[in-house]
């Protein structure tokens, strides 16, 4: 126990902390500028000086640790004088343009000067002049106001890991700049804006529209972009969100955000927002009333069910929608339609991957707290670049790497390039061969432990059948692989992060089994890199063709009975159709109606042409969404749903954490769950849902894992897996070993193969409707590496022709020197030139998801940019 | 102006154990090969050492001896700090202007000399002092300065 006396007040501490922390604990105010709770102590501004007895000089309280018996004074004349002096120095070059500055009212410099500053300055010389810089589309810099506390630079380098800005020059010429001096060209997380104590770094999006005291209300809510589920405060004025602000003490992101969360929310105010229902008449979508739209939907569904049976109807749920919406949709499908045909794009990766891993290790095996990553002793990442698709999760990996922990990545991962201690980029599609070599290498170093006999038996069988004969070099040297094995062998309880790309392929089950083996050998914890805010919730709500809410298999009679009793209707025991099966069935004419909630199928499903054909064969296509999109254009009925800030609900993030999404602004549309309940009511089934509380009440009653959950519990951040529920702890006693022959299939790596580029600045339809995100990445492109660029004589800035057999288009070329071999990357930004529209697919027989491997592509130079300009 | 960087890379990358340790020598090399710290030169250093570009810029702009503008074939860095000013470097500046027509931060039209007014270069006892490229000269007078500069074509 340490006792320190500050201003005569005795403070008892368990561990040594800085004087500043101790003072704050005791509610004693010490002004600070360079100190920030999200950053390491720095000791640069000298504003926090205090007097310590027996020390001749004043000390910086933010860096000085307390010792037992220390006596500190924070308000002596000497201290006050020092503060005045520091502030006078800081103001020498400060323009004092507070009336014009966006930061006024929440500026640390203004506040400190108010409290402790000198009333007048004595400096008569001129101040330095540095004009406000508008070179960047998102961040405005005003270096006259900068006090050089370096909080932004430390944030960008030490926390974000982007190293995009620096303090340039020296002395009174110093200022903060990105490398280019103008445009930031960075990750645009905006975390530097959060920590800047003055108005030097500001968001251009609400420049001069914002005064902190104009805010009418602040609503704590959760980001709607990815599966991390960052918390922030939405600040509202005049019924619209002015800005979102993360807080160091809020949520699992603890003050951090990424570009999507911070700047992307303006999609909710996009001109494509749907406001009134639309009904197709003579091939055109026409505005209609809610009554007509709902009764048309209900009438048609009833008619189709009677005519073709429930199996002719399907529904698409969405990881962008809340648990409440998704639960209600599955309730509708199972109890009103009587079909298990419900799935979503979450079924392309997240759903089946989780199911596969849970079958081996038990329910909830992938639901682990995020902080575990930075605190583990190793990280293994495969299948997605978390710093692009779930950026704040990526920051955890970067934090782990900064602690000197081994980080092994497999695949092209630009965001972790500087952070991986070992980065393996095998030839296209040779990951299974690589994993096999890692596993056999590791097994030589650590024998299996005998904990899970069944699984170990399977491992042996698996290794026997693949053997060591797969000495496939997979494009890597023996040295590389040996190094990776050594790095892996350092890990005793690592985090294993698995992303989309290992599952959207025909050998997905082989890869997942290999990853299970690897995780088992490493004693690792698995994390699935969730790209949508409610992937996990959607699965938990039973929006899978083979799963009831609570992760209960639909074929289990006892489980089904539980729901049948509660719903008062029969649920088919056979699993329903997956999303791609529904599309196929629609194409073949066997599926007649599709209710699409919140998904934009055309750009997000492979082979757009085929999907379009399939959808146009439907007798009823209902699209319930918040934004007009390509799928809605084909619909018979379009039902406008409340957007993310307009309705109450909850999301479940990739850790299994249920979080409250709050209504922040008023919307003209109807809540998603309400639309569905209204349709059900017209068909003759009243769910009795008046508010989301009723839905949660029903869910917590029927779903064994969600027992007793309340919104209050979610608000406290305590709603973490396994809740108070009853997870299925048993791991499977039997599962089919994947087909090993898949592993041996050779791929010709001399040909260009197409992959999706993982975009930090984009996220499907909602990202496209954000003007901020579109500014950062306005056009699509094709990315190739040096090898391909040489082979085809394509250079950066050229326009290339891309043809995949089902689609051809022209795209601007970007050269990525880190991209290996013949890989070709296209993002899924624009619907008509998105990567998915080029992709052919096969049904993966194990997961019924689209396998996208082996998409060969023709690429050739059409012309150079220069020619285009002169032409 | 010195030659451009070939393919945007440095000809000789200094070898040091830690890449951060190699930063200063690499900046020095870049300056020697390219003449000044252009965006390309800083990018070349960042690329050669795999150090974030912004970090390189922070270092390159901190030190006065790294040029921030294109320079001529030879850079004359004349000290104008206290001891040198007291010992006559102001006069030297004027003479240089008369002879070559350049003030500090300017380059002669023929690209022969660039002039930089330096802070103390540590030769106060033998002031005034200057550096011409990497050669050190002290005890300068209005006479000997021109014979020294004669050697630089
Ligand atoms: S927005 Fe993020 S990446 Fe860009 S400079 Fe600021 S902290 Fe760095
Ligand atoms: S820009 Fe802001 S955070 Fe960065 S050094 Fe200046 S005052 Fe500090
Ligand atoms: S990491 Fe995900 S949840 Fe967090 S701010 Fe970014 S998009 Fe939103
Ligand atoms: S807050 Fe302590 S020195 Fe800046
Ligand atoms: S003042 Fe010129 S060398 Fe010191």
PDB file of C-alpha atoms in Angstrom, chain A residues 75-335:
ATOM      1  CA  UNK A  75      -1.966  24.957  -6.082  1.00  0.00           C
ATOM      2  CA  UNK A  76       1.030  26.765  -4.593  1.00  0.00           C
ATOM      3  CA  UNK A  77       2.016  30.168  -5.957  1.00  0.00           C
ATOM      4  CA  UNK A  78       5.066  28.554  -7.572  1.00  0.00           C
ATOM      5  CA  UNK A  79       2.871  26.079  -9.434  1.00  0.00           C
ATOM      6  CA  UNK A  80       0.316  28.677 -10.463  1.00  0.00           C
ATOM      7  CA  UNK A  81       3.111  30.895 -11.726  1.00  0.00           C
ATOM      8  CA  UNK A  82       4.557  28.035 -13.758  1.00  0.00           C
ATOM      9  CA  UNK A  83       1.175  27.296 -15.326  1.00  0.00           C
ATOM     10  CA  UNK A  84       0.712  30.922 -16.254  1.00  0.00           C
ATOM     11  CA  UNK A  85       4.155  30.976 -17.790  1.00  0.00           C
ATOM     12  CA  UNK A  86       3.585  27.778 -19.795  1.00  0.00           C
ATOM     13  CA  UNK A  87       0.319  29.052 -21.155  1.00  0.00           C
ATOM     14  CA  UNK A  88       1.815  32.415 -21.991  1.00  0.00           C
ATOM     15  CA  UNK A  89       4.487  30.619 -24.011  1.00  0.00           C
ATOM     16  CA  UNK A  90       1.917  28.456 -25.762  1.00  0.00           C
ATOM     17  CA  UNK A  91      -0.102  31.499 -26.712  1.00  0.00           C
ATOM     18  CA  UNK A  92       2.853  33.391 -28.187  1.00  0.00           C
ATOM     19  CA  UNK A  93       2.158  31.931 -31.585  1.00  0.00           C
ATOM     20  CA  UNK A  94      -1.469  31.075 -31.111  1.00  0.00           C
ATOM     21  CA  UNK A  95      -3.851  33.106 -33.311  1.00  0.00           C
ATOM     22  CA  UNK A  96      -6.542  33.418 -30.607  1.00  0.00           C
ATOM     23  CA  UNK A  97      -9.197  32.977 -33.277  1.00  0.00           C
ATOM     24  CA  UNK A  98     -11.569  31.216 -30.912  1.00  0.00           C
ATOM     25  CA  UNK A  99     -14.743  32.878 -32.257  1.00  0.00           C
ATOM     26  CA  UNK A 100     -14.036  31.273 -35.609  1.00  0.00           C
ATOM     27  CA  UNK A 101     -12.609  27.952 -34.391  1.00  0.00           C
ATOM     28  CA  UNK A 102     -14.692  24.768 -34.370  1.00  0.00           C
ATOM     29  CA  UNK A 103     -13.002  23.578 -31.227  1.00  0.00           C
ATOM     30  CA  UNK A 104     -14.115  26.527 -29.097  1.00  0.00           C
ATOM     31  CA  UNK A 105     -16.183  25.279 -26.218  1.00  0.00           C
ATOM     32  CA  UNK A 106     -14.410  21.936 -25.999  1.00  0.00           C
ATOM     33  CA  UNK A 107     -10.827  23.137 -26.386  1.00  0.00           C
ATOM     34  CA  UNK A 108      -8.323  22.098 -23.736  1.00  0.00           C
ATOM     35  CA  UNK A 109      -6.199  25.166 -24.394  1.00  0.00           C
ATOM     36  CA  UNK A 110      -9.149  27.513 -24.033  1.00  0.00           C
ATOM     37  CA  UNK A 111     -10.278  25.789 -20.867  1.00  0.00           C
ATOM     38  CA  UNK A 112      -6.811  25.719 -19.297  1.00  0.00           C
ATOM     39  CA  UNK A 113      -6.246  29.359 -20.144  1.00  0.00           C
ATOM     40  CA  UNK A 114      -9.614  30.256 -18.626  1.00  0.00           C
ATOM     41  CA  UNK A 115      -8.687  28.448 -15.436  1.00  0.00           C
ATOM     42  CA  UNK A 116      -4.984  29.016 -15.030  1.00  0.00           C
ATOM     43  CA  UNK A 117      -3.734  31.280 -17.755  1.00  0.00           C
ATOM     44  CA  UNK A 118      -2.401  34.795 -17.752  1.00  0.00           C
ATOM     45  CA  UNK A 119      -4.920  37.466 -18.621  1.00  0.00           C
ATOM     46  CA  UNK A 120      -2.541  39.200 -21.006  1.00  0.00           C
ATOM     47  CA  UNK A 121       0.492  38.197 -22.997  1.00  0.00           C
ATOM     48  CA  UNK A 122       3.647  40.287 -23.122  1.00  0.00           C
ATOM     49  CA  UNK A 123       4.908  39.140 -26.472  1.00  0.00           C
ATOM     50  CA  UNK A 124       4.790  41.978 -28.975  1.00  0.00           C
ATOM     51  CA  UNK A 125       6.386  40.331 -32.017  1.00  0.00           C
ATOM     52  CA  UNK A 126       4.269  39.051 -34.887  1.00  0.00           C
ATOM     53  CA  UNK A 127       2.764  35.580 -34.807  1.00  0.00           C
ATOM     54  CA  UNK A 128       3.601  32.912 -37.322  1.00  0.00           C
ATOM     55  CA  UNK A 129       1.286  32.611 -40.276  1.00  0.00           C
ATOM     56  CA  UNK A 130       0.302  29.229 -41.638  1.00  0.00           C
ATOM     57  CA  UNK A 131      -2.906  29.234 -43.636  1.00  0.00           C
ATOM     58  CA  UNK A 132      -5.577  26.677 -42.843  1.00  0.00           C
ATOM     59  CA  UNK A 133      -5.065  23.753 -45.216  1.00  0.00           C
ATOM     60  CA  UNK A 134      -7.941  22.302 -47.230  1.00  0.00           C
ATOM     61  CA  UNK A 135      -5.882  19.961 -49.412  1.00  0.00           C
ATOM     62  CA  UNK A 136      -7.449  16.898 -47.848  1.00  0.00           C
ATOM     63  CA  UNK A 137     -11.053  15.882 -48.487  1.00  0.00           C
ATOM     64  CA  UNK A 138     -11.681  14.889 -44.874  1.00  0.00           C
ATOM     65  CA  UNK A 139      -9.195  16.466 -42.490  1.00  0.00           C
ATOM     66  CA  UNK A 140      -8.642  20.235 -42.232  1.00  0.00           C
ATOM     67  CA  UNK A 141      -5.429  21.324 -40.569  1.00  0.00           C
ATOM     68  CA  UNK A 142      -4.812  24.658 -38.933  1.00  0.00           C
ATOM     69  CA  UNK A 143      -1.233  24.748 -37.749  1.00  0.00           C
ATOM     70  CA  UNK A 144      -1.366  28.231 -36.278  1.00  0.00           C
ATOM     71  CA  UNK A 145      -3.386  26.752 -33.455  1.00  0.00           C
ATOM     72  CA  UNK A 146      -1.121  23.739 -32.934  1.00  0.00           C
ATOM     73  CA  UNK A 147       0.531  23.570 -29.529  1.00  0.00           C
ATOM     74  CA  UNK A 148       2.859  20.734 -30.601  1.00  0.00           C
ATOM     75  CA  UNK A 149       1.688  18.388 -27.883  1.00  0.00           C
ATOM     76  CA  UNK A 150       2.261  15.524 -30.369  1.00  0.00           C
ATOM     77  CA  UNK A 151      -0.879  13.745 -29.225  1.00  0.00           C
ATOM     78  CA  UNK A 152      -1.937  13.268 -32.844  1.00  0.00           C
ATOM     79  CA  UNK A 153       1.423  11.909 -33.943  1.00  0.00           C
ATOM     80  CA  UNK A 154       1.600   9.522 -31.011  1.00  0.00           C
ATOM     81  CA  UNK A 155      -1.943   8.374 -31.697  1.00  0.00           C
ATOM     82  CA  UNK A 156      -1.219   7.794 -35.360  1.00  0.00           C
ATOM     83  CA  UNK A 157       2.079   5.993 -34.779  1.00  0.00           C
ATOM     84  CA  UNK A 158       1.739   4.260 -31.446  1.00  0.00           C
ATOM     85  CA  UNK A 159      -1.933   3.308 -31.439  1.00  0.00           C
ATOM     86  CA  UNK A 160      -3.230   3.387 -35.000  1.00  0.00           C
ATOM     87  CA  UNK A 161       0.104   2.227 -36.341  1.00  0.00           C
ATOM     88  CA  UNK A 162      -0.392   4.190 -39.552  1.00  0.00           C
ATOM     89  CA  UNK A 163       2.624   6.510 -39.150  1.00  0.00           C
ATOM     90  CA  UNK A 164       0.934   8.936 -41.505  1.00  0.00           C
ATOM     91  CA  UNK A 165       1.770  12.212 -39.797  1.00  0.00           C
ATOM     92  CA  UNK A 166       4.810  13.705 -38.190  1.00  0.00           C
ATOM     93  CA  UNK A 167       6.082  16.915 -36.685  1.00  0.00           C
ATOM     94  CA  UNK A 168       8.155  18.550 -39.388  1.00  0.00           C
ATOM     95  CA  UNK A 169      10.829  21.252 -39.113  1.00  0.00           C
ATOM     96  CA  UNK A 170      11.883  22.475 -35.728  1.00  0.00           C
ATOM     97  CA  UNK A 171      11.528  25.207 -33.186  1.00  0.00           C
ATOM     98  CA  UNK A 172       8.932  27.807 -33.983  1.00  0.00           C
ATOM     99  CA  UNK A 173       8.655  26.475 -37.525  1.00  0.00           C
ATOM    100  CA  UNK A 174       7.400  23.075 -36.366  1.00  0.00           C
ATOM    101  CA  UNK A 175       4.033  21.849 -37.449  1.00  0.00           C
ATOM    102  CA  UNK A 176       2.160  18.611 -37.932  1.00  0.00           C
ATOM    103  CA  UNK A 177       1.997  17.332 -41.479  1.00  0.00           C
ATOM    104  CA  UNK A 178       1.255  14.201 -43.433  1.00  0.00           C
ATOM    105  CA  UNK A 179       4.066  13.068 -45.704  1.00  0.00           C
ATOM    106  CA  UNK A 180       2.700  14.853 -48.749  1.00  0.00           C
ATOM    107  CA  UNK A 181       2.315  18.071 -46.795  1.00  0.00           C
ATOM    108  CA  UNK A 182      -1.271  18.319 -48.032  1.00  0.00           C
ATOM    109  CA  UNK A 183      -3.448  15.259 -48.543  1.00  0.00           C
ATOM    110  CA  UNK A 184      -3.261  12.797 -45.696  1.00  0.00           C
ATOM    111  CA  UNK A 185      -3.563   9.647 -47.844  1.00  0.00           C
ATOM    112  CA  UNK A 186      -3.812   7.705 -44.623  1.00  0.00           C
ATOM    113  CA  UNK A 187      -6.249   5.306 -43.006  1.00  0.00           C
ATOM    114  CA  UNK A 188      -8.550   8.197 -42.098  1.00  0.00           C
ATOM    115  CA  UNK A 189      -9.444   6.719 -38.744  1.00  0.00           C
ATOM    116  CA  UNK A 190      -9.776  10.253 -37.430  1.00  0.00           C
ATOM    117  CA  UNK A 191      -8.299   9.167 -34.111  1.00  0.00           C
ATOM    118  CA  UNK A 192      -5.845  12.057 -34.397  1.00  0.00           C
ATOM    119  CA  UNK A 193      -8.827  14.401 -34.494  1.00  0.00           C
ATOM    120  CA  UNK A 194     -10.160  12.829 -31.310  1.00  0.00           C
ATOM    121  CA  UNK A 195      -6.979  13.500 -29.377  1.00  0.00           C
ATOM    122  CA  UNK A 196      -6.064  16.952 -30.714  1.00  0.00           C
ATOM    123  CA  UNK A 197      -6.716  19.227 -27.737  1.00  0.00           C
ATOM    124  CA  UNK A 198      -7.130  22.320 -29.924  1.00  0.00           C
ATOM    125  CA  UNK A 199      -8.642  23.165 -33.283  1.00  0.00           C
ATOM    126  CA  UNK A 200      -5.640  22.079 -35.328  1.00  0.00           C
ATOM    127  CA  UNK A 201      -7.016  18.868 -36.761  1.00  0.00           C
ATOM    128  CA  UNK A 202     -10.686  18.935 -37.598  1.00  0.00           C
ATOM    129  CA  UNK A 203     -13.178  16.989 -39.607  1.00  0.00           C
ATOM    130  CA  UNK A 204     -14.075  18.808 -42.763  1.00  0.00           C
ATOM    131  CA  UNK A 205     -17.499  17.180 -42.776  1.00  0.00           C
ATOM    132  CA  UNK A 206     -18.974  19.453 -40.174  1.00  0.00           C
ATOM    133  CA  UNK A 207     -16.602  22.363 -40.523  1.00  0.00           C
ATOM    134  CA  UNK A 208     -18.240  25.556 -39.329  1.00  0.00           C
ATOM    135  CA  UNK A 209     -21.581  23.835 -38.860  1.00  0.00           C
ATOM    136  CA  UNK A 210     -20.841  22.797 -35.364  1.00  0.00           C
ATOM    137  CA  UNK A 211     -20.621  24.374 -31.944  1.00  0.00           C
ATOM    138  CA  UNK A 212     -20.447  21.959 -29.033  1.00  0.00           C
ATOM    139  CA  UNK A 213     -23.108  23.882 -27.176  1.00  0.00           C
ATOM    140  CA  UNK A 214     -25.555  23.525 -30.078  1.00  0.00           C
ATOM    141  CA  UNK A 215     -25.856  19.800 -29.458  1.00  0.00           C
ATOM    142  CA  UNK A 216     -29.395  19.029 -28.392  1.00  0.00           C
ATOM    143  CA  UNK A 217     -28.876  15.464 -27.279  1.00  0.00           C
ATOM    144  CA  UNK A 218     -26.227  12.786 -27.062  1.00  0.00           C
ATOM    145  CA  UNK A 219     -27.154   9.159 -27.678  1.00  0.00           C
ATOM    146  CA  UNK A 220     -24.819   6.331 -26.828  1.00  0.00           C
ATOM    147  CA  UNK A 221     -24.986   3.746 -29.581  1.00  0.00           C
ATOM    148  CA  UNK A 222     -23.061   1.176 -31.627  1.00  0.00           C
ATOM    149  CA  UNK A 223     -21.493   1.506 -35.076  1.00  0.00           C
ATOM    150  CA  UNK A 224     -23.416  -0.014 -37.976  1.00  0.00           C
ATOM    151  CA  UNK A 225     -20.525  -0.958 -40.246  1.00  0.00           C
ATOM    152  CA  UNK A 226     -18.665  -4.038 -39.084  1.00  0.00           C
ATOM    153  CA  UNK A 227     -18.703  -6.897 -36.645  1.00  0.00           C
ATOM    154  CA  UNK A 228     -16.435  -5.259 -34.090  1.00  0.00           C
ATOM    155  CA  UNK A 229     -19.299  -3.211 -32.705  1.00  0.00           C
ATOM    156  CA  UNK A 230     -17.565  -0.032 -31.583  1.00  0.00           C
ATOM    157  CA  UNK A 231     -19.455   2.266 -29.251  1.00  0.00           C
ATOM    158  CA  UNK A 232     -19.742   5.993 -29.617  1.00  0.00           C
ATOM    159  CA  UNK A 233     -21.925   8.923 -28.733  1.00  0.00           C
ATOM    160  CA  UNK A 234     -24.048  10.243 -31.576  1.00  0.00           C
ATOM    161  CA  UNK A 235     -24.472  13.982 -31.197  1.00  0.00           C
ATOM    162  CA  UNK A 236     -27.797  15.201 -32.480  1.00  0.00           C
ATOM    163  CA  UNK A 237     -29.018  18.560 -33.569  1.00  0.00           C
ATOM    164  CA  UNK A 238     -32.247  19.258 -35.415  1.00  0.00           C
ATOM    165  CA  UNK A 239     -32.996  15.551 -35.651  1.00  0.00           C
ATOM    166  CA  UNK A 240     -29.837  14.654 -37.491  1.00  0.00           C
ATOM    167  CA  UNK A 241     -26.483  13.270 -36.438  1.00  0.00           C
ATOM    168  CA  UNK A 242     -23.892  16.033 -36.476  1.00  0.00           C
ATOM    169  CA  UNK A 243     -20.974  13.848 -35.541  1.00  0.00           C
ATOM    170  CA  UNK A 244     -20.122  10.700 -33.667  1.00  0.00           C
ATOM    171  CA  UNK A 245     -17.682  10.788 -30.836  1.00  0.00           C
ATOM    172  CA  UNK A 246     -15.912   7.815 -29.295  1.00  0.00           C
ATOM    173  CA  UNK A 247     -14.979   8.041 -25.616  1.00  0.00           C
ATOM    174  CA  UNK A 248     -12.004   6.449 -23.891  1.00  0.00           C
ATOM    175  CA  UNK A 249     -14.256   4.915 -21.245  1.00  0.00           C
ATOM    176  CA  UNK A 250     -16.938   3.660 -23.603  1.00  0.00           C
ATOM    177  CA  UNK A 251     -17.385   0.208 -25.131  1.00  0.00           C
ATOM    178  CA  UNK A 252     -14.801  -2.263 -26.284  1.00  0.00           C
ATOM    179  CA  UNK A 253     -13.152   0.225 -28.657  1.00  0.00           C
ATOM    180  CA  UNK A 254     -12.214   2.516 -25.747  1.00  0.00           C
ATOM    181  CA  UNK A 255     -12.125   5.731 -27.725  1.00  0.00           C
ATOM    182  CA  UNK A 256     -10.903   4.361 -31.060  1.00  0.00           C
ATOM    183  CA  UNK A 257     -12.865   4.327 -34.276  1.00  0.00           C
ATOM    184  CA  UNK A 258     -12.139   3.567 -37.900  1.00  0.00           C
ATOM    185  CA  UNK A 259     -12.924   5.588 -40.991  1.00  0.00           C
ATOM    186  CA  UNK A 260     -16.261   3.869 -41.572  1.00  0.00           C
ATOM    187  CA  UNK A 261     -17.565   4.344 -38.081  1.00  0.00           C
ATOM    188  CA  UNK A 262     -16.378   7.909 -37.728  1.00  0.00           C
ATOM    189  CA  UNK A 263     -17.144   9.397 -41.124  1.00  0.00           C
ATOM    190  CA  UNK A 264     -19.449   6.921 -42.864  1.00  0.00           C
ATOM    191  CA  UNK A 265     -22.652   7.468 -40.891  1.00  0.00           C
ATOM    192  CA  UNK A 266     -23.917  10.075 -43.357  1.00  0.00           C
ATOM    193  CA  UNK A 267     -25.309   7.233 -45.505  1.00  0.00           C
ATOM    194  CA  UNK A 268     -28.367   7.483 -43.288  1.00  0.00           C
ATOM    195  CA  UNK A 269     -29.085  10.898 -44.780  1.00  0.00           C
ATOM    196  CA  UNK A 270     -28.311   9.848 -48.368  1.00  0.00           C
ATOM    197  CA  UNK A 271     -30.665  10.988 -51.138  1.00  0.00           C
ATOM    198  CA  UNK A 272     -31.300   7.300 -51.901  1.00  0.00           C
ATOM    199  CA  UNK A 273     -33.050   6.845 -48.577  1.00  0.00           C
ATOM    200  CA  UNK A 274     -36.356   5.122 -49.106  1.00  0.00           C
ATOM    201  CA  UNK A 275     -39.201   6.991 -47.503  1.00  0.00           C
ATOM    202  CA  UNK A 276     -42.426   5.580 -48.799  1.00  0.00           C
ATOM    203  CA  UNK A 277     -43.440   2.123 -49.997  1.00  0.00           C
ATOM    204  CA  UNK A 278     -43.231   1.332 -53.711  1.00  0.00           C
ATOM    205  CA  UNK A 279     -45.287  -1.096 -55.722  1.00  0.00           C
ATOM    206  CA  UNK A 280     -44.510  -2.328 -59.187  1.00  0.00           C
ATOM    207  CA  UNK A 281     -47.214  -1.407 -61.672  1.00  0.00           C
ATOM    208  CA  UNK A 282     -46.750  -2.136 -65.367  1.00  0.00           C
ATOM    209  CA  UNK A 283     -43.076  -2.733 -64.809  1.00  0.00           C
ATOM    210  CA  UNK A 284     -42.486   0.537 -62.951  1.00  0.00           C
ATOM    211  CA  UNK A 285     -42.077   1.129 -59.254  1.00  0.00           C
ATOM    212  CA  UNK A 286     -44.717   3.591 -58.104  1.00  0.00           C
ATOM    213  CA  UNK A 287     -45.266   5.190 -54.720  1.00  0.00           C
ATOM    214  CA  UNK A 288     -48.032   3.642 -52.746  1.00  0.00           C
ATOM    215  CA  UNK A 289     -49.519   3.591 -49.265  1.00  0.00           C
ATOM    216  CA  UNK A 290     -48.365   1.350 -46.456  1.00  0.00           C
ATOM    217  CA  UNK A 291     -51.779  -0.303 -46.381  1.00  0.00           C
ATOM    218  CA  UNK A 292     -51.614  -1.259 -50.037  1.00  0.00           C
ATOM    219  CA  UNK A 293     -47.983  -2.354 -49.943  1.00  0.00           C
ATOM    220  CA  UNK A 294     -48.463  -4.522 -46.878  1.00  0.00           C
ATOM    221  CA  UNK A 295     -51.700  -6.121 -48.021  1.00  0.00           C
ATOM    222  CA  UNK A 296     -50.250  -6.781 -51.463  1.00  0.00           C
ATOM    223  CA  UNK A 297     -47.234  -8.485 -49.876  1.00  0.00           C
ATOM    224  CA  UNK A 298     -49.358 -10.516 -47.493  1.00  0.00           C
ATOM    225  CA  UNK A 299     -51.892 -11.451 -50.162  1.00  0.00           C
ATOM    226  CA  UNK A 300     -49.253 -12.565 -52.645  1.00  0.00           C
ATOM    227  CA  UNK A 301     -47.339 -14.583 -50.049  1.00  0.00           C
ATOM    228  CA  UNK A 302     -50.514 -16.330 -48.959  1.00  0.00           C
ATOM    229  CA  UNK A 303     -51.467 -17.082 -52.531  1.00  0.00           C
ATOM    230  CA  UNK A 304     -48.030 -18.467 -53.371  1.00  0.00           C
ATOM    231  CA  UNK A 305     -47.973 -20.585 -50.225  1.00  0.00           C
ATOM    232  CA  UNK A 306     -51.356 -22.059 -51.051  1.00  0.00           C
ATOM    233  CA  UNK A 307     -50.493 -22.652 -54.683  1.00  0.00           C
ATOM    234  CA  UNK A 308     -46.905 -23.958 -54.441  1.00  0.00           C
ATOM    235  CA  UNK A 309     -46.423 -24.798 -50.774  1.00  0.00           C
ATOM    236  CA  UNK A 310     -44.169 -23.171 -48.166  1.00  0.00           C
ATOM    237  CA  UNK A 311     -40.966 -24.460 -49.757  1.00  0.00           C
ATOM    238  CA  UNK A 312     -41.535 -22.100 -52.684  1.00  0.00           C
ATOM    239  CA  UNK A 313     -40.973 -19.120 -50.394  1.00  0.00           C
ATOM    240  CA  UNK A 314     -37.639 -17.910 -49.112  1.00  0.00           C
ATOM    241  CA  UNK A 315     -36.289 -15.064 -47.048  1.00  0.00           C
ATOM    242  CA  UNK A 316     -32.978 -13.257 -46.929  1.00  0.00           C
ATOM    243  CA  UNK A 317     -31.969 -11.874 -43.550  1.00  0.00           C
ATOM    244  CA  UNK A 318     -29.130  -9.419 -43.070  1.00  0.00           C
ATOM    245  CA  UNK A 319     -26.171  -8.870 -40.820  1.00  0.00           C
ATOM    246  CA  UNK A 320     -26.839  -5.161 -41.210  1.00  0.00           C
ATOM    247  CA  UNK A 321     -30.182  -5.505 -39.434  1.00  0.00           C
ATOM    248  CA  UNK A 322     -30.724  -5.795 -35.709  1.00  0.00           C
ATOM    249  CA  UNK A 323     -31.357  -8.964 -33.751  1.00  0.00           C
ATOM    250  CA  UNK A 324     -34.955  -7.859 -33.394  1.00  0.00           C
ATOM    251  CA  UNK A 325     -35.449  -7.560 -37.172  1.00  0.00           C
ATOM    252  CA  UNK A 326     -33.714 -10.841 -37.848  1.00  0.00           C
ATOM    253  CA  UNK A 327     -35.555 -12.674 -35.108  1.00  0.00           C
ATOM    254  CA  UNK A 328     -38.879 -11.433 -36.414  1.00  0.00           C
ATOM    255  CA  UNK A 329     -38.036 -12.472 -39.972  1.00  0.00           C
ATOM    256  CA  UNK A 330     -37.138 -16.026 -38.909  1.00  0.00           C
ATOM    257  CA  UNK A 331     -40.250 -16.112 -36.733  1.00  0.00           C
ATOM    258  CA  UNK A 332     -42.247 -15.164 -39.802  1.00  0.00           C
ATOM    259  CA  UNK A 333     -40.606 -17.784 -41.998  1.00  0.00           C
ATOM    260  CA  UNK A 334     -40.873 -20.597 -39.475  1.00  0.00           C
ATOM    261  CA  UNK A 335     -44.283 -19.888 -37.995  1.00  0.00           C
TER     262      UNK A 335
END
